[in-house]
Amino acid sequence: MAANVGSMFQYWKRFDLQQLQDLRKQVAPLLKSFQGEIDALSKRSKEAEAAFLNVYKRLIDVPDPVPALDLGQQLQLKVQRLHDIETENQKLRETLEEYNKEFAEVKNQEVTIKALKEKIREYEQTLKNQAETIALEKEQKLQNDFAEKERKLQETQMSTTSKLEEAEHKVQTLQTALEKTRTELFDLKTKYDEEITAK
């Protein structure tokens, strides 16, 4: 019993009730302030519950917005898709316009190349005709020159033949004259010898 009393004495001594009471006096204003905050929170909680109930009562009759939002989302996706398609179509139109320009340029180049080829063909044909004309003219000139030379050669041959014949005729005439002169000279000599013998 004495031990229990001693233990109790030590416990309460360590507990220091008087100090705890002094602390209660210091903490009382803090507890009062804390109680005020709790009361304010309770009031705000009640006001929040009332506001929630008010909003809930208003929303309870509102139709479910999910289908409308889903439809709106689908419409938004369709609008976005239409916008994307329009953008893609615009790019395709620009690309097509560029292709048309390039095609027109290529076509113009083809027309220009065709015209140049035609001019080259005409020029080549003109050169060919000129070359053929020049060749014919030169061939005709060569033939004329050959004919002229052949004619002159024939004339020269005829003249030479004529002169040769004339020379042969003159030689023949001279030969004949020489033979005649020899004969006459022989006759004169014979007659002279006969006269000398006769004398």
One Martini backbone bead per residue (centre of mass of N, CA, C, O) as a GRO file, in nm:
protein
  199
    1MET     BB    1   0.060   0.062  -0.022
    2ALA     BB    2   0.302   0.248   0.012
    3ALA     BB    3   0.402   0.196  -0.275
    4ASN     BB    4   0.157   0.313  -0.422
    5VAL     BB    5   0.174   0.590  -0.304
    6GLY     BB    6   0.455   0.651  -0.406
    7SER     BB    7   0.390   0.619  -0.702
    8MET     BB    8   0.171   0.833  -0.717
    9PHE     BB    9   0.351   1.063  -0.627
   10GLN     BB   10   0.551   1.050  -0.859
   11TYR     BB   11   0.347   1.088  -1.088
   12TRP     BB   12   0.229   1.366  -1.001
   13LYS     BB   13   0.495   1.505  -0.997
   14ARG     BB   14   0.554   1.467  -1.295
   15PHE     BB   15   0.285   1.590  -1.408
   16ASP     BB   16   0.222   1.873  -1.312
   17LEU     BB   17  -0.067   2.022  -1.268
   18GLN     BB   18  -0.005   2.321  -1.239
   19GLN     BB   19   0.130   2.355  -1.515
   20LEU     BB   20  -0.113   2.261  -1.678
   21GLN     BB   21  -0.299   2.485  -1.586
   22ASP     BB   22  -0.123   2.718  -1.691
   23LEU     BB   23  -0.142   2.612  -1.992
   24ARG     BB   24  -0.449   2.641  -2.017
   25LYS     BB   25  -0.446   2.946  -2.003
   26GLN     BB   26  -0.267   2.978  -2.265
   27VAL     BB   27  -0.451   2.789  -2.460
   28ALA     BB   28  -0.740   2.903  -2.455
   29PRO     BB   29  -0.725   3.108  -2.690
   30LEU     BB   30  -0.647   2.897  -2.899
   31LEU     BB   31  -0.895   2.722  -2.864
   32LYS     BB   32  -1.098   2.942  -2.933
   33SER     BB   33  -0.992   2.995  -3.217
   34PHE     BB   34  -1.023   2.702  -3.316
   35GLN     BB   35  -1.328   2.697  -3.267
   36GLY     BB   36  -1.392   2.921  -3.466
   37GLU     BB   37  -1.284   2.773  -3.717
   38ILE     BB   38  -1.475   2.534  -3.689
   39ASP     BB   39  -1.735   2.696  -3.714
   40ALA     BB   40  -1.672   2.818  -3.990
   41LEU     BB   41  -1.641   2.548  -4.137
   42SER     BB   42  -1.922   2.450  -4.078
   43LYS     BB   43  -2.067   2.681  -4.219
   44ARG     BB   44  -1.933   2.639  -4.498
   45SER     BB   45  -2.030   2.349  -4.528
   46LYS     BB   46  -2.330   2.415  -4.524
   47GLU     BB   47  -2.321   2.609  -4.764
   48ALA     BB   48  -2.207   2.399  -4.964
   49GLU     BB   49  -2.441   2.201  -4.936
   50ALA     BB   50  -2.658   2.397  -5.028
   51ALA     BB   51  -2.530   2.459  -5.304
   52PHE     BB   52  -2.525   2.170  -5.400
   53LEU     BB   53  -2.830   2.122  -5.380
   54ASN     BB   54  -2.905   2.346  -5.575
   55VAL     BB   55  -2.746   2.237  -5.816
   56TYR     BB   56  -2.870   1.957  -5.816
   57LYS     BB   57  -3.164   2.048  -5.865
   58ARG     BB   58  -3.093   2.176  -6.141
   59LEU     BB   59  -2.946   1.913  -6.271
   60ILE     BB   60  -3.165   1.686  -6.253
   61ASP     BB   61  -3.333   1.814  -6.518
   62VAL     BB   62  -3.095   1.788  -6.688
   63PRO     BB   63  -2.976   1.677  -6.957
   64ASP     BB   64  -2.760   1.474  -7.101
   65PRO     BB   65  -2.453   1.597  -7.241
   66VAL     BB   66  -2.303   1.364  -7.386
   67PRO     BB   67  -2.441   1.349  -7.666
   68ALA     BB   68  -2.390   1.644  -7.739
   69LEU     BB   69  -2.083   1.628  -7.705
   70ASP     BB   70  -2.042   1.400  -7.905
   71LEU     BB   71  -2.163   1.551  -8.144
   72GLY     BB   72  -1.972   1.792  -8.124
   73GLN     BB   73  -1.715   1.626  -8.166
   74GLN     BB   74  -1.793   1.512  -8.440
   75LEU     BB   75  -1.827   1.786  -8.576
   76GLN     BB   76  -1.543   1.883  -8.520
   77LEU     BB   77  -1.406   1.653  -8.678
   78LYS     BB   78  -1.544   1.718  -8.946
   79VAL     BB   79  -1.441   2.005  -8.970
   80GLN     BB   80  -1.143   1.927  -8.957
   81ARG     BB   81  -1.157   1.740  -9.204
   82LEU     BB   82  -1.253   1.957  -9.400
   83HIS     BB   83  -1.010   2.135  -9.357
   84ASP     BB   84  -0.802   1.926  -9.447
   85ILE     BB   85  -0.922   1.880  -9.727
   86GLU     BB   86  -0.897   2.173  -9.821
   87THR     BB   87  -0.595   2.190  -9.786
   88GLU     BB   88  -0.531   1.954  -9.975
   89ASN     BB   89  -0.675   2.074 -10.221
   90GLN     BB   90  -0.502   2.325 -10.238
   91LYS     BB   91  -0.237   2.174 -10.282
   92LEU     BB   92  -0.335   2.026 -10.537
   93ARG     BB   93  -0.396   2.280 -10.701
   94GLU     BB   94  -0.109   2.391 -10.691
   95THR     BB   95   0.024   2.144 -10.817
   96LEU     BB   96  -0.147   2.148 -11.078
   97GLU     BB   97  -0.058   2.429 -11.165
   98GLU     BB   98   0.239   2.360 -11.187
   99TYR     BB   99   0.202   2.134 -11.395
  100ASN     BB  100   0.069   2.313 -11.609
  101LYS     BB  101   0.306   2.500 -11.643
  102GLU     BB  102   0.512   2.285 -11.718
  103PHE     BB  103   0.351   2.176 -11.958
  104ALA     BB  104   0.347   2.442 -12.114
  105GLU     BB  105   0.652   2.469 -12.135
  106VAL     BB  106   0.700   2.200 -12.276
  107LYS     BB  107   0.515   2.258 -12.515
  108ASN     BB  108   0.668   2.508 -12.608
  109GLN     BB  109   0.931   2.356 -12.648
  110GLU     BB  110   0.822   2.160 -12.857
  111VAL     BB  111   0.744   2.375 -13.061
  112THR     BB  112   1.024   2.495 -13.087
  113ILE     BB  113   1.167   2.234 -13.169
  114LYS     BB  114   0.994   2.181 -13.418
  115ALA     BB  115   1.066   2.444 -13.562
  116LEU     BB  116   1.372   2.394 -13.565
  117LYS     BB  117   1.361   2.131 -13.721
  118GLU     BB  118   1.226   2.253 -13.971
  119LYS     BB  119   1.450   2.456 -14.030
  120ILE     BB  120   1.674   2.247 -14.056
  121ARG     BB  121   1.545   2.090 -14.284
  122GLU     BB  122   1.532   2.327 -14.481
  123TYR     BB  123   1.832   2.390 -14.475
  124GLU     BB  124   1.926   2.112 -14.569
  125GLN     BB  125   1.767   2.121 -14.834
  126THR     BB  126   1.904   2.375 -14.941
  127LEU     BB  127   2.190   2.262 -14.934
  128LYS     BB  128   2.132   2.026 -15.117
  129ASN     BB  129   2.038   2.189 -15.359
  130GLN     BB  130   2.293   2.356 -15.383
  131ALA     BB  131   2.485   2.120 -15.414
  132GLU     BB  132   2.350   2.005 -15.664
  133THR     BB  133   2.378   2.258 -15.836
  134ILE     BB  134   2.684   2.282 -15.814
  135ALA     BB  135   2.744   2.002 -15.925
  136LEU     BB  136   2.607   2.045 -16.195
  137GLU     BB  137   2.770   2.289 -16.279
  138LYS     BB  138   3.045   2.153 -16.261
  139GLU     BB  139   2.980   1.923 -16.453
  140GLN     BB  140   2.909   2.105 -16.691
  141LYS     BB  141   3.181   2.248 -16.701
  142LEU     BB  142   3.352   1.996 -16.742
  143GLN     BB  143   3.212   1.911 -16.999
  144ASN     BB  144   3.272   2.169 -17.153
  145ASP     BB  145   3.576   2.160 -17.120
  146PHE     BB  146   3.611   1.884 -17.249
  147ALA     BB  147   3.481   1.956 -17.518
  148GLU     BB  148   3.673   2.189 -17.584
  149LYS     BB  149   3.934   2.025 -17.571
  150GLU     BB  150   3.846   1.814 -17.775
  151ARG     BB  151   3.805   2.012 -18.002
  152LYS     BB  152   4.093   2.127 -18.002
  153LEU     BB  153   4.227   1.856 -18.046
  154GLN     BB  154   4.091   1.796 -18.310
  155GLU     BB  155   4.190   2.047 -18.448
  156THR     BB  156   4.484   1.982 -18.406
  157GLN     BB  157   4.481   1.712 -18.547
  158MET     BB  158   4.373   1.820 -18.815
  159SER     BB  159   4.598   2.022 -18.853
  160THR     BB  160   4.825   1.818 -18.839
  161THR     BB  161   4.725   1.638 -19.062
  162SER     BB  162   4.721   1.855 -19.275
  163LYS     BB  163   5.018   1.930 -19.246
  164LEU     BB  164   5.123   1.648 -19.304
  165GLU     BB  165   4.999   1.620 -19.577
  166GLU     BB  166   5.134   1.868 -19.689
  167ALA     BB  167   5.420   1.773 -19.634
  168GLU     BB  168   5.398   1.514 -19.798
  169HIS     BB  169   5.331   1.658 -20.057
  170LYS     BB  170   5.586   1.825 -20.068
  171VAL     BB  171   5.778   1.587 -20.063
  172GLN     BB  172   5.666   1.458 -20.315
  173THR     BB  173   5.718   1.695 -20.496
  174LEU     BB  174   6.020   1.712 -20.439
  175GLN     BB  175   6.079   1.426 -20.526
  176THR     BB  176   5.981   1.461 -20.811
  177ALA     BB  177   6.161   1.697 -20.879
  178LEU     BB  178   6.423   1.547 -20.820
  179GLU     BB  179   6.387   1.325 -21.021
  180LYS     BB  180   6.362   1.511 -21.265
  181THR     BB  181   6.633   1.649 -21.226
  182ARG     BB  182   6.800   1.394 -21.252
  183THR     BB  183   6.707   1.315 -21.524
  184GLU     BB  184   6.792   1.572 -21.667
  185LEU     BB  185   7.083   1.553 -21.574
  186PHE     BB  186   7.134   1.283 -21.709
  187ASP     BB  187   7.065   1.366 -21.991
  188LEU     BB  188   7.269   1.594 -22.015
  189LYS     BB  189   7.514   1.419 -21.961
  190THR     BB  190   7.473   1.225 -22.190
  191LYS     BB  191   7.474   1.436 -22.413
  192TYR     BB  192   7.749   1.548 -22.343
  193ASP     BB  193   7.907   1.289 -22.386
  194GLU     BB  194   7.828   1.247 -22.675
  195GLU     BB  195   7.949   1.509 -22.781
  196ILE     BB  196   8.234   1.452 -22.693
  197THR     BB  197   8.265   1.192 -22.852
  198ALA     BB  198   8.205   1.308 -23.128
  199LYS     BB  199   8.451   1.510 -23.118
   0.00000   0.00000   0.00000
